[in-house]
Amino acid sequence: MRSDYLFTSESVSEGHPDKVCDRISDAIVDHYLTLDSSSRVAVETMVTTNRVVLAGEVRCSEPVSNKELEDIARKCVRDIGYEQEGFHWQHASVDVHVHSQSSDIAQGVDAAGNKDEGAGDQGLMFGYACQETDVLMPAPIYYSHSILRKMAQARHAGSEPYLGPDSKSQVTLRYEKGIPVGAKSIVVSTQHTEDVDQEAVREIVRPYVLATLPDGWMCEEDEFYVNPTGKFVIGGPDGDAGLTGRKIIVDTYGGAAPHGGGAFSGKDPTKVDRSAAYAARYLAKNIVGAGLADGCTIQVSYAIGVSKPLSLYVDCRGTGTVDDRKLEAALVDVMDLSPRGIREHLNLSRPIYARTAAYGHFGREPDADGGFSWERLDLVDDLKSALT
């Protein structure tokens, strides 16, 4: 492994077109799980100029009307802050094309007789953790998220009236001996009102970057790029169409770890694209949190309709205090990695997903109501015991 290098990750705000879609899709998941914790949901969203389109398949013991789904979409757009001519929560058209779940899929996934609940699809999922930050996330993605989250909080509080909902960040860090030591460049592009120029936006953004980075980490002035095109008034779905699930690297580790390819948003927790990726992060974080490795990558794979994982792989990149194969055996002892086992261990069948739709699914504080349960460090003692 190289020890001295540059590495870059990006984030996008809740007002980015793709993130608008993730928010709507996850709010719909939450609605179904509120009505019925065993709901099956796979709903995608598309947005463009003053138009929202919902499509997918669901199963729920309670009826949900198209009007209810439309209202959820409008509320999400309003909460994000879109009241613009080209995209307005009240005036945009909302088309709903949601139907019942395929019976062919249902028969493979549902538990029946001696058959346990199977995975909702085939696929491979990755989890990762490292010691670069207190939350055991790679530093570039962690700081990229934090800059935009601080800006959004100020915008919602009314203290930054010139900023719009749509924004992106990109953080390039210098690594020396494998450790991040400072920023080489920072890029922030943010939507703004007509009555503010590029230099003013630069100075609006600057304090949020400084408040995010550790002391002394700020890049040189000529490497600090704010709205490098010069103007960003037309933004959000009016500026670019959006789709659910198009920001999977933003959602995970910023490119510092592999990704299996499956998106999270719009899917209930029986879908292993979501739940198994959460489980893999949970296990990797507890390995690093237990001091068993400085960094850990985990892969798990599934076949549709089959309850047990097909494979489990651990790679601590030579930083582990025990053999990776011993860790693989220990993980099987401390957690049931069947779809049902993951869902029950992390208590995932609850309406906790809309909050995950922006600023990353990982590196967040666990919530009192069980949100971000996969960020807990409650397997540390069990792992140590399993290895003795």
Short mmCIF file of C-alpha atoms in Angstrom, two decimals:
data_model
loop_
_atom_site.label_atom_id
_atom_site.label_comp_id
_atom_site.label_asym_id
_atom_site.label_seq_id
_atom_site.Cartn_x
_atom_site.Cartn_y
_atom_site.Cartn_z
CA MET A 1 0.00 0.00 0.00
CA ARG A 2 1.19 3.53 -0.77
CA SER A 3 1.82 5.66 2.28
CA ASP A 4 1.98 9.16 0.73
CA TYR A 5 -0.82 10.14 -1.65
CA LEU A 6 -3.86 12.33 -2.32
CA PHE A 7 -7.39 10.98 -1.98
CA THR A 8 -10.69 12.67 -2.85
CA SER A 9 -14.33 12.10 -1.88
CA GLU A 10 -17.46 14.09 -2.66
CA SER A 11 -20.83 14.68 -1.07
CA VAL A 12 -24.10 16.20 -2.27
CA SER A 13 -26.76 17.97 -0.22
CA GLU A 14 -30.36 17.01 0.46
CA GLY A 15 -31.37 19.39 -2.33
CA HIS A 16 -29.34 17.66 -5.03
CA PRO A 17 -31.80 16.16 -7.55
CA ASP A 18 -30.76 12.57 -6.82
CA LYS A 19 -31.00 13.16 -3.08
CA VAL A 20 -34.48 14.66 -3.44
CA CYS A 21 -35.42 11.32 -4.97
CA ASP A 22 -33.72 9.31 -2.21
CA ARG A 23 -35.56 11.35 0.41
CA ILE A 24 -38.97 10.79 -1.19
CA SER A 25 -38.36 7.06 -1.70
CA ASP A 26 -37.21 6.58 1.89
CA ALA A 27 -40.09 8.61 3.29
CA ILE A 28 -42.42 6.24 1.43
CA VAL A 29 -40.61 3.26 2.98
CA ASP A 30 -41.12 4.83 6.40
CA HIS A 31 -44.81 5.35 5.73
CA TYR A 32 -45.38 1.71 4.85
CA LEU A 33 -43.35 0.46 7.83
CA THR A 34 -45.38 2.72 10.12
CA LEU A 35 -48.56 1.04 8.90
CA ASP A 36 -47.15 -2.50 8.80
CA SER A 37 -43.65 -3.48 9.96
CA SER A 38 -43.67 -6.43 7.56
CA SER A 39 -44.32 -4.26 4.49
CA ARG A 40 -42.41 -4.93 1.30
CA VAL A 41 -41.39 -1.75 -0.51
CA ALA A 42 -39.32 -1.04 -3.61
CA VAL A 43 -40.19 2.46 -4.82
CA GLU A 44 -38.12 4.64 -7.15
CA THR A 45 -38.48 8.37 -7.71
CA MET A 46 -37.59 10.56 -10.67
CA VAL A 47 -37.64 14.36 -10.59
CA THR A 48 -37.23 17.04 -13.23
CA THR A 49 -38.61 20.56 -13.79
CA ASN A 50 -41.80 20.75 -11.71
CA ARG A 51 -42.44 17.02 -12.00
CA VAL A 52 -42.11 14.06 -9.64
CA VAL A 53 -42.68 10.48 -10.81
CA LEU A 54 -43.05 7.55 -8.39
CA ALA A 55 -42.85 3.94 -9.57
CA GLY A 56 -42.38 0.58 -7.91
CA GLU A 57 -43.98 -2.32 -6.12
CA VAL A 58 -45.27 -2.73 -2.58
CA ARG A 59 -47.08 -5.07 -0.25
CA CYS A 60 -48.79 -3.89 2.92
CA SER A 61 -51.62 -5.06 5.13
CA GLU A 62 -53.06 -1.52 5.07
CA PRO A 63 -54.21 0.22 1.90
CA VAL A 64 -52.22 3.27 0.79
CA SER A 65 -53.74 5.59 -1.78
CA ASN A 66 -51.95 7.40 -4.57
CA LYS A 67 -52.98 10.64 -2.88
CA GLU A 68 -51.13 9.63 0.29
CA LEU A 69 -47.98 8.93 -1.71
CA GLU A 70 -48.34 12.23 -3.53
CA ASP A 71 -48.66 14.06 -0.20
CA ILE A 72 -45.50 12.36 1.09
CA ALA A 73 -43.58 13.50 -1.98
CA ARG A 74 -44.80 17.08 -1.64
CA LYS A 75 -43.91 17.21 2.05
CA CYS A 76 -40.38 15.99 1.33
CA VAL A 77 -39.87 18.66 -1.33
CA ARG A 78 -41.23 21.32 1.02
CA ASP A 79 -39.03 20.20 3.93
CA ILE A 80 -35.93 20.31 1.74
CA GLY A 81 -36.82 23.88 0.85
CA TYR A 82 -37.93 23.96 -2.77
CA GLU A 83 -40.29 26.84 -3.47
CA GLN A 84 -38.74 27.90 -6.77
CA GLU A 85 -40.38 28.62 -10.09
CA GLY A 86 -38.86 25.55 -11.73
CA PHE A 87 -39.44 23.21 -8.78
CA HIS A 88 -42.07 23.99 -6.15
CA TRP A 89 -43.49 21.55 -3.62
CA GLN A 90 -46.99 22.88 -4.17
CA HIS A 91 -47.05 23.34 -7.95
CA ALA A 92 -45.05 20.38 -9.27
CA SER A 93 -47.06 17.53 -10.79
CA VAL A 94 -46.74 14.17 -9.01
CA ASP A 95 -47.38 11.01 -11.03
CA VAL A 96 -47.79 7.75 -9.09
CA HIS A 97 -47.19 4.35 -10.71
CA VAL A 98 -46.94 2.01 -7.73
CA HIS A 99 -48.38 -1.52 -7.87
CA SER A 100 -48.42 -4.77 -5.88
CA GLN A 101 -45.29 -6.83 -5.38
CA SER A 102 -44.63 -9.63 -7.85
CA SER A 103 -45.91 -12.97 -6.56
CA ASP A 104 -42.85 -14.65 -8.10
CA ILE A 105 -40.55 -12.56 -5.93
CA ALA A 106 -42.75 -12.93 -2.85
CA GLN A 107 -42.72 -16.74 -2.93
CA GLY A 108 -38.92 -16.80 -2.86
CA VAL A 109 -38.53 -14.24 -0.12
CA ASP A 110 -41.32 -15.12 2.34
CA ALA A 111 -40.86 -17.66 5.09
CA ALA A 112 -43.05 -20.75 4.69
CA GLY A 113 -43.14 -24.09 6.49
CA ASN A 114 -39.54 -25.06 7.25
CA LYS A 115 -38.18 -22.41 4.91
CA ASP A 116 -36.77 -19.26 6.53
CA GLU A 117 -37.15 -15.85 4.96
CA GLY A 118 -34.86 -15.58 1.93
CA ALA A 119 -32.87 -12.71 0.55
CA GLY A 120 -34.89 -10.32 -1.62
CA ASP A 121 -32.32 -10.52 -4.40
CA GLN A 122 -28.90 -11.86 -5.25
CA GLY A 123 -25.99 -9.55 -4.64
CA LEU A 124 -22.83 -8.68 -2.78
CA MET A 125 -22.49 -6.02 -0.11
CA PHE A 126 -19.50 -4.38 1.55
CA GLY A 127 -18.86 -2.78 4.91
CA TYR A 128 -15.85 -0.75 5.98
CA ALA A 129 -14.38 1.02 8.98
CA CYS A 130 -11.06 2.70 9.74
CA GLN A 131 -9.42 4.85 12.40
CA GLU A 132 -9.16 8.06 10.37
CA THR A 133 -12.00 9.77 12.29
CA ASP A 134 -13.71 9.38 15.65
CA VAL A 135 -16.71 7.77 13.93
CA LEU A 136 -14.41 5.26 12.22
CA MET A 137 -15.06 6.59 8.72
CA PRO A 138 -12.64 7.67 5.98
CA ALA A 139 -11.77 11.33 6.49
CA PRO A 140 -12.46 12.69 2.97
CA ILE A 141 -16.11 11.57 2.85
CA TYR A 142 -16.67 12.47 6.50
CA TYR A 143 -15.54 16.07 5.98
CA SER A 144 -17.34 16.36 2.64
CA HIS A 145 -20.62 15.45 4.35
CA SER A 146 -19.96 17.71 7.31
CA ILE A 147 -19.42 20.86 5.23
CA LEU A 148 -22.76 20.49 3.45
CA ARG A 149 -24.64 19.45 6.56
CA LYS A 150 -23.48 22.58 8.40
CA MET A 151 -24.51 24.76 5.46
CA ALA A 152 -27.94 23.09 5.30
CA GLN A 153 -28.52 23.55 9.02
CA ALA A 154 -27.76 27.26 8.68
CA ARG A 155 -30.05 27.56 5.65
CA HIS A 156 -32.93 25.85 7.46
CA ALA A 157 -32.35 28.09 10.50
CA GLY A 158 -32.71 31.16 8.27
CA SER A 159 -29.18 32.45 8.89
CA GLU A 160 -28.05 31.99 5.26
CA PRO A 161 -30.89 33.40 3.12
CA TYR A 162 -28.72 33.61 0.00
CA LEU A 163 -28.12 29.85 -0.19
CA GLY A 164 -30.36 27.42 -2.07
CA PRO A 165 -31.01 23.74 -1.34
CA ASP A 166 -28.75 22.26 -4.04
CA SER A 167 -25.04 21.93 -3.28
CA LYS A 168 -22.02 19.68 -3.70
CA SER A 169 -18.68 19.40 -1.95
CA GLN A 170 -15.40 17.68 -2.75
CA VAL A 171 -12.49 17.25 -0.35
CA THR A 172 -9.00 16.15 -1.39
CA LEU A 173 -6.74 15.21 1.53
CA ARG A 174 -3.00 14.65 1.72
CA TYR A 175 -1.91 11.40 3.29
CA GLU A 176 1.52 10.90 4.83
CA LYS A 177 2.51 7.45 6.06
CA GLY A 178 -1.09 6.43 5.43
CA ILE A 179 -2.55 9.11 7.72
CA PRO A 180 -4.52 12.19 6.57
CA VAL A 181 -2.66 15.36 7.50
CA GLY A 182 -4.38 18.22 5.65
CA ALA A 183 -6.47 19.37 2.72
CA LYS A 184 -4.90 19.74 -0.72
CA SER A 185 -8.07 21.21 -2.25
CA ILE A 186 -11.68 21.96 -1.33
CA VAL A 187 -14.53 22.37 -3.84
CA VAL A 188 -17.99 23.62 -2.87
CA SER A 189 -20.69 24.42 -5.40
CA THR A 190 -23.89 25.80 -3.94
CA GLN A 191 -27.09 27.14 -5.38
CA HIS A 192 -27.68 30.80 -4.51
CA THR A 193 -30.04 33.68 -5.14
CA GLU A 194 -29.63 36.09 -8.05
CA ASP A 195 -28.60 39.01 -5.81
CA VAL A 196 -25.27 37.59 -4.63
CA ASP A 197 -22.05 37.19 -6.65
CA GLN A 198 -19.40 34.49 -6.69
CA GLU A 199 -17.02 36.24 -4.28
CA ALA A 200 -19.81 36.79 -1.77
CA VAL A 201 -20.80 33.13 -1.98
CA ARG A 202 -17.15 32.19 -1.41
CA GLU A 203 -17.11 34.11 1.86
CA ILE A 204 -20.47 32.65 2.91
CA VAL A 205 -19.09 29.14 2.40
CA ARG A 206 -15.63 29.68 3.95
CA PRO A 207 -16.59 29.55 7.67
CA TYR A 208 -18.40 26.22 7.22
CA VAL A 209 -15.29 24.69 5.70
CA LEU A 210 -13.06 26.10 8.45
CA ALA A 211 -15.46 24.89 11.14
CA THR A 212 -15.35 21.38 9.66
CA LEU A 213 -11.66 20.77 9.07
CA PRO A 214 -9.19 20.24 11.93
CA ASP A 215 -7.04 23.25 12.81
CA GLY A 216 -4.33 23.87 10.25
CA TRP A 217 -5.90 21.63 7.60
CA MET A 218 -7.29 24.33 5.30
CA CYS A 219 -5.96 24.22 1.76
CA GLU A 220 -4.10 27.05 0.00
CA GLU A 221 -6.33 29.87 -1.20
CA ASP A 222 -5.85 29.02 -4.88
CA GLU A 223 -7.02 25.46 -4.15
CA PHE A 224 -10.27 26.64 -2.53
CA TYR A 225 -12.90 26.49 -5.28
CA VAL A 226 -16.40 27.87 -4.68
CA ASN A 227 -18.87 27.80 -7.58
CA PRO A 228 -16.04 27.55 -10.11
CA THR A 229 -18.46 28.05 -13.04
CA GLY A 230 -19.22 31.49 -11.56
CA LYS A 231 -23.00 31.21 -11.17
CA PHE A 232 -25.37 28.61 -9.72
CA VAL A 233 -28.88 30.06 -9.55
CA ILE A 234 -30.80 27.41 -11.49
CA GLY A 235 -30.39 24.23 -9.48
CA GLY A 236 -32.13 21.19 -8.10
CA PRO A 237 -34.47 19.21 -10.38
CA ASP A 238 -35.00 22.29 -12.54
CA GLY A 239 -31.31 22.26 -13.43
CA ASP A 240 -30.82 18.50 -13.73
CA ALA A 241 -33.06 15.44 -13.53
CA GLY A 242 -32.69 13.17 -10.51
CA LEU A 243 -33.20 9.47 -9.78
CA THR A 244 -33.26 7.32 -6.68
CA GLY A 245 -30.06 5.41 -6.00
CA ARG A 246 -27.58 7.32 -8.15
CA LYS A 247 -25.27 8.44 -5.33
CA ILE A 248 -24.21 5.09 -3.87
CA ILE A 249 -20.57 6.13 -3.29
CA VAL A 250 -21.70 9.32 -1.56
CA ASP A 251 -23.98 7.14 0.57
CA THR A 252 -21.16 4.83 1.69
CA TYR A 253 -17.40 5.41 1.91
CA GLY A 254 -16.57 7.97 -0.76
CA GLY A 255 -14.60 5.47 -2.82
CA ALA A 256 -12.27 4.48 0.03
CA ALA A 257 -13.82 1.00 0.11
CA PRO A 258 -15.53 -1.27 -2.44
CA HIS A 259 -19.26 -1.09 -3.16
CA GLY A 260 -21.39 -4.02 -4.26
CA GLY A 261 -23.44 -1.85 -6.60
CA GLY A 262 -26.87 -1.95 -4.95
CA ALA A 263 -28.52 1.27 -3.78
CA PHE A 264 -30.23 1.63 -0.39
CA SER A 265 -33.01 4.19 -0.66
CA GLY A 266 -36.57 3.14 -1.46
CA LYS A 267 -36.05 -0.41 -0.18
CA ASP A 268 -37.50 -2.03 2.92
CA PRO A 269 -35.04 -3.89 5.20
CA THR A 270 -35.78 -7.34 3.77
CA LYS A 271 -33.75 -6.17 0.77
CA VAL A 272 -30.17 -7.23 1.48
CA ASP A 273 -28.85 -4.41 -0.72
CA ARG A 274 -29.73 -2.28 2.26
CA SER A 275 -29.78 -4.46 5.38
CA ALA A 276 -26.69 -6.55 4.63
CA ALA A 277 -24.68 -3.42 3.77
CA TYR A 278 -25.71 -2.03 7.16
CA ALA A 279 -24.72 -5.31 8.83
CA ALA A 280 -21.34 -5.32 7.10
CA ARG A 281 -20.63 -1.77 8.28
CA TYR A 282 -21.76 -2.74 11.80
CA LEU A 283 -19.39 -5.70 11.93
CA ALA A 284 -16.45 -3.80 10.42
CA LYS A 285 -16.96 -0.91 12.82
CA ASN A 286 -17.03 -3.22 15.82
CA ILE A 287 -13.85 -4.97 14.69
CA VAL A 288 -12.03 -1.64 14.46
CA GLY A 289 -13.74 -0.34 17.61
CA ALA A 290 -12.54 -3.42 19.50
CA GLY A 291 -8.95 -2.64 18.53
CA LEU A 292 -8.72 -5.81 16.43
CA ALA A 293 -7.63 -3.87 13.32
CA ASP A 294 -6.86 -0.32 12.17
CA GLY A 295 -9.05 -0.84 9.10
CA CYS A 296 -11.45 -3.55 8.01
CA THR A 297 -13.34 -4.40 4.82
CA ILE A 298 -16.12 -7.00 4.90
CA GLN A 299 -17.94 -8.58 1.97
CA VAL A 300 -21.08 -10.71 2.26
CA SER A 301 -23.10 -12.22 -0.60
CA TYR A 302 -26.59 -13.70 -1.08
CA ALA A 303 -28.84 -15.53 -3.54
CA ILE A 304 -32.50 -14.59 -3.98
CA GLY A 305 -34.76 -16.74 -1.85
CA VAL A 306 -31.87 -18.24 0.15
CA SER A 307 -31.57 -17.31 3.81
CA LYS A 308 -27.94 -18.06 4.56
CA PRO A 309 -25.19 -15.87 3.09
CA LEU A 310 -23.20 -17.55 0.35
CA SER A 311 -19.91 -16.05 1.48
CA LEU A 312 -18.32 -13.91 4.17
CA TYR A 313 -14.95 -12.27 3.60
CA VAL A 314 -12.86 -10.16 5.97
CA ASP A 315 -9.81 -8.13 4.90
CA CYS A 316 -8.02 -6.03 7.52
CA ARG A 317 -5.32 -4.96 5.04
CA GLY A 318 -2.56 -6.37 7.21
CA THR A 319 -3.54 -4.23 10.20
CA GLY A 320 -5.33 -6.94 12.21
CA THR A 321 -4.18 -8.31 15.54
CA VAL A 322 -5.63 -11.74 14.65
CA ASP A 323 -5.87 -13.68 11.41
CA ASP A 324 -8.66 -12.53 9.09
CA ARG A 325 -10.01 -16.09 8.89
CA LYS A 326 -10.43 -16.18 12.65
CA LEU A 327 -12.40 -12.96 12.42
CA GLU A 328 -14.67 -14.52 9.78
CA ALA A 329 -15.43 -17.42 12.13
CA ALA A 330 -16.02 -15.06 15.05
CA LEU A 331 -18.49 -12.92 13.09
CA VAL A 332 -20.66 -15.96 12.37
CA ASP A 333 -20.72 -16.65 16.12
CA VAL A 334 -21.75 -13.14 17.18
CA MET A 335 -24.39 -12.34 14.53
CA ASP A 336 -26.92 -14.21 12.44
CA LEU A 337 -26.37 -12.89 8.91
CA SER A 338 -29.58 -14.26 7.43
CA PRO A 339 -31.94 -11.51 6.22
CA ARG A 340 -34.22 -12.15 9.20
CA GLY A 341 -31.27 -12.30 11.60
CA ILE A 342 -29.90 -8.95 10.41
CA ARG A 343 -33.29 -7.28 10.55
CA GLU A 344 -33.99 -8.49 14.08
CA HIS A 345 -30.49 -7.86 15.45
CA LEU A 346 -30.45 -4.26 14.22
CA ASN A 347 -34.22 -3.79 14.67
CA LEU A 348 -34.61 -2.50 11.13
CA SER A 349 -38.35 -2.97 10.55
CA ARG A 350 -39.12 0.54 11.72
CA PRO A 351 -39.64 3.92 10.05
CA ILE A 352 -36.04 5.10 10.40
CA TYR A 353 -34.97 5.62 6.80
CA ALA A 354 -35.86 9.13 5.58
CA ARG A 355 -33.13 10.50 7.85
CA THR A 356 -30.53 8.38 6.05
CA ALA A 357 -31.24 9.84 2.62
CA ALA A 358 -28.64 12.66 2.78
CA TYR A 359 -25.16 13.09 4.27
CA GLY A 360 -24.33 9.40 4.32
CA HIS A 361 -25.75 6.23 5.80
CA PHE A 362 -22.60 5.63 7.86
CA GLY A 363 -20.60 7.59 10.41
CA ARG A 364 -23.76 8.92 12.07
CA GLU A 365 -24.69 8.84 15.75
CA PRO A 366 -27.20 6.12 16.71
CA ASP A 367 -30.59 7.67 17.50
CA ALA A 368 -32.59 7.01 20.66
CA ASP A 369 -35.44 5.53 18.59
CA GLY A 370 -33.12 3.01 16.93
CA GLY A 371 -32.12 4.95 13.85
CA PHE A 372 -28.59 4.21 12.66
CA SER A 373 -28.52 1.13 14.89
CA TRP A 374 -25.75 -0.24 12.65
CA GLU A 375 -23.44 2.45 14.06
CA ARG A 376 -23.53 0.98 17.58
CA LEU A 377 -20.36 -0.43 19.13
CA ASP A 378 -22.12 -3.08 21.18
CA LEU A 379 -20.41 -6.17 19.73
CA VAL A 380 -16.93 -5.33 21.00
CA ASP A 381 -17.04 -7.61 24.06
CA ASP A 382 -18.74 -10.42 22.14
CA LEU A 383 -16.07 -10.31 19.45
CA LYS A 384 -13.27 -10.42 21.97
CA SER A 385 -14.91 -13.33 23.75
CA ALA A 386 -15.40 -15.24 20.49
CA LEU A 387 -11.71 -14.92 19.73
CA THR A 388 -10.44 -16.25 23.06
#
